[in-house]
Coordinates of C-alpha atoms in Angstrom, one line a residue:
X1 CA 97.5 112.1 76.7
X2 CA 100.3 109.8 76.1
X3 CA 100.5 105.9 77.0
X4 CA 103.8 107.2 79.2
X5 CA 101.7 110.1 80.9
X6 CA 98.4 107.4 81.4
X7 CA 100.7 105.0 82.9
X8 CA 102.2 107.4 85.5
X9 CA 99.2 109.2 86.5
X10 CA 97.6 105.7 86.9
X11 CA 100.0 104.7 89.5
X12 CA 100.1 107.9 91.2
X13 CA 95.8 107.3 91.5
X14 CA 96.6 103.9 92.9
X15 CA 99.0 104.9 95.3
X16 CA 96.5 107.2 96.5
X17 CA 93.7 104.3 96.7
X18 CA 96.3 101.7 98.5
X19 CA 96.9 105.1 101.2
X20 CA 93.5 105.3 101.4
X21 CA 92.6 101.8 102.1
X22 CA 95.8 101.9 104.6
X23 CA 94.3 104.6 106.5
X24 CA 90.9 103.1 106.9
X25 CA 92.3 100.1 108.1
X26 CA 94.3 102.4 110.9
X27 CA 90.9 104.5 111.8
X28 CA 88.3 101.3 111.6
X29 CA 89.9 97.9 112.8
X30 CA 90.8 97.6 116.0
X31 CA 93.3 94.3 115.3
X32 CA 95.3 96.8 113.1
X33 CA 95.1 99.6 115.9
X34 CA 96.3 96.9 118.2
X35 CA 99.3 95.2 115.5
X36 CA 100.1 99.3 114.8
X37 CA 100.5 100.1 118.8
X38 CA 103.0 96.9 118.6
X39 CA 104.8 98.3 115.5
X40 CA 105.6 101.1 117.6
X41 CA 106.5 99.5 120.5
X42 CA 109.0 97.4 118.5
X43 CA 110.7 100.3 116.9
X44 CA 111.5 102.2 120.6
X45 CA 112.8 98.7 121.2
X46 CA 115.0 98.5 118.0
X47 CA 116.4 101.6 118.8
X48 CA 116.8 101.5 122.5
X49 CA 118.6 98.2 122.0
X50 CA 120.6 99.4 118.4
X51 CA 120.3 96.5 116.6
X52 CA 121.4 95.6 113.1
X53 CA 120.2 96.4 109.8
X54 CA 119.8 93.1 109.0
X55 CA 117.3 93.0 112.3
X56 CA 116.0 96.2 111.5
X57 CA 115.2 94.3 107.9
X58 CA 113.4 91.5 109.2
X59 CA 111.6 93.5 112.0
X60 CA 110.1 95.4 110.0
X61 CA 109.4 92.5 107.1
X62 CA 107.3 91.1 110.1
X63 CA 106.0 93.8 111.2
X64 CA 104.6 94.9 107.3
X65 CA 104.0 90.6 106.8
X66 CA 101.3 90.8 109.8
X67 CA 100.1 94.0 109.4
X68 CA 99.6 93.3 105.2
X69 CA 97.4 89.7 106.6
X70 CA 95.6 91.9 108.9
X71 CA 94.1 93.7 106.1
X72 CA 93.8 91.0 103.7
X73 CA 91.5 88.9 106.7
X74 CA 89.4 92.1 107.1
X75 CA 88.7 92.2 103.5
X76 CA 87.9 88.6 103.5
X77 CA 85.8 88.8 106.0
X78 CA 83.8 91.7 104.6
X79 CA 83.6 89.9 101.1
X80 CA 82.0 87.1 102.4
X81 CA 79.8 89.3 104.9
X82 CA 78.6 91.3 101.8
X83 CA 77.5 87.9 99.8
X84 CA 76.7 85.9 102.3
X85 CA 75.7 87.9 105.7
X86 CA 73.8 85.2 107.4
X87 CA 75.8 82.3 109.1
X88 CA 76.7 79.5 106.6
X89 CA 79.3 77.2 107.2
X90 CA 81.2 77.6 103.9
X91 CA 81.8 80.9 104.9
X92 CA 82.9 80.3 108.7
X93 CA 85.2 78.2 106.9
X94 CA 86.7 81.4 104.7
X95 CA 86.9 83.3 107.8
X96 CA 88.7 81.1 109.9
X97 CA 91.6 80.1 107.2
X98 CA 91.8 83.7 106.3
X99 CA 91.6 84.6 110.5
X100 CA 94.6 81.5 110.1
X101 CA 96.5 82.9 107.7
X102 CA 97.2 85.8 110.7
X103 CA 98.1 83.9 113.3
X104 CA 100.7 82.0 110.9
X105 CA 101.3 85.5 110.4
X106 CA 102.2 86.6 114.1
X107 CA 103.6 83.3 115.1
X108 CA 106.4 84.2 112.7
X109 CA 106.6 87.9 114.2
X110 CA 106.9 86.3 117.7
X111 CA 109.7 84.0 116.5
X112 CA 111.6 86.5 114.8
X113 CA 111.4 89.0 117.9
X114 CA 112.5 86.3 120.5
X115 CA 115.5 85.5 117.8
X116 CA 116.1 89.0 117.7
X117 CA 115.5 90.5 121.2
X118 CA 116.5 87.6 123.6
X119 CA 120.0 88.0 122.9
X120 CA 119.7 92.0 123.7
X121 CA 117.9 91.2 126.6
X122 CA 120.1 88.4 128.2

């Protein structure tokens, strides 16, 4: 097999792995069900109100920004679970920056929604 033919076919298999891991998040963790549910929400919203591309663009940059923490936290949080699975401070302290990282995460949703949406809804 060529280094061309390796390259593509190795892409294709980690495009399959990141769908696979995206799924699992949808089917396991509830915070992602929840974030997902909003997603939706948010889209009947963007088209019930037509706004812009450029709000379409950073709607769904939010949307993807949270959703892309939300699994980054989870995996934290098993990491640390797998080494260290009793209760240890150093790794309370892992959870809550990456359980942090989130909410910096939805703040800026929120934020961009109100910028967004209160001008539609007023």
């Amino acid at each position: 097999m060529t280094k061309i033919k390796k390259f593509v076919t190795g892409r294709i298999r980690g495009c399959g792995y990141a769908m696979k891991g995206a799924l699992l998040l949808l089917k396991t963790e509830a915070s992602i069900q929840v974030q997902a549910g909003i997603a939706v929400i948010m889209g009947i919203a963007g088209f019930y109100y037509n706004i812009t591309a450029t709000e379409w663009i950073l709607q769904t940059f939010a949307i993807g920004l949270i959703m892309s923490m939300e699994g980054m936290n989870t995996a934290a949080e098993g990491i640390a679970d797998f080494v260290h699975p009793d209760f240890h401070d150093k790794i309370g302290f892992i959870k809550d920056v990456a359980a942090g990282a989130v909410f910096i995460a939805a703040i800026t949703a929120v934020i961009i929604g109100a910028i967004i949406y209160i001008p539609y809804i007023f």
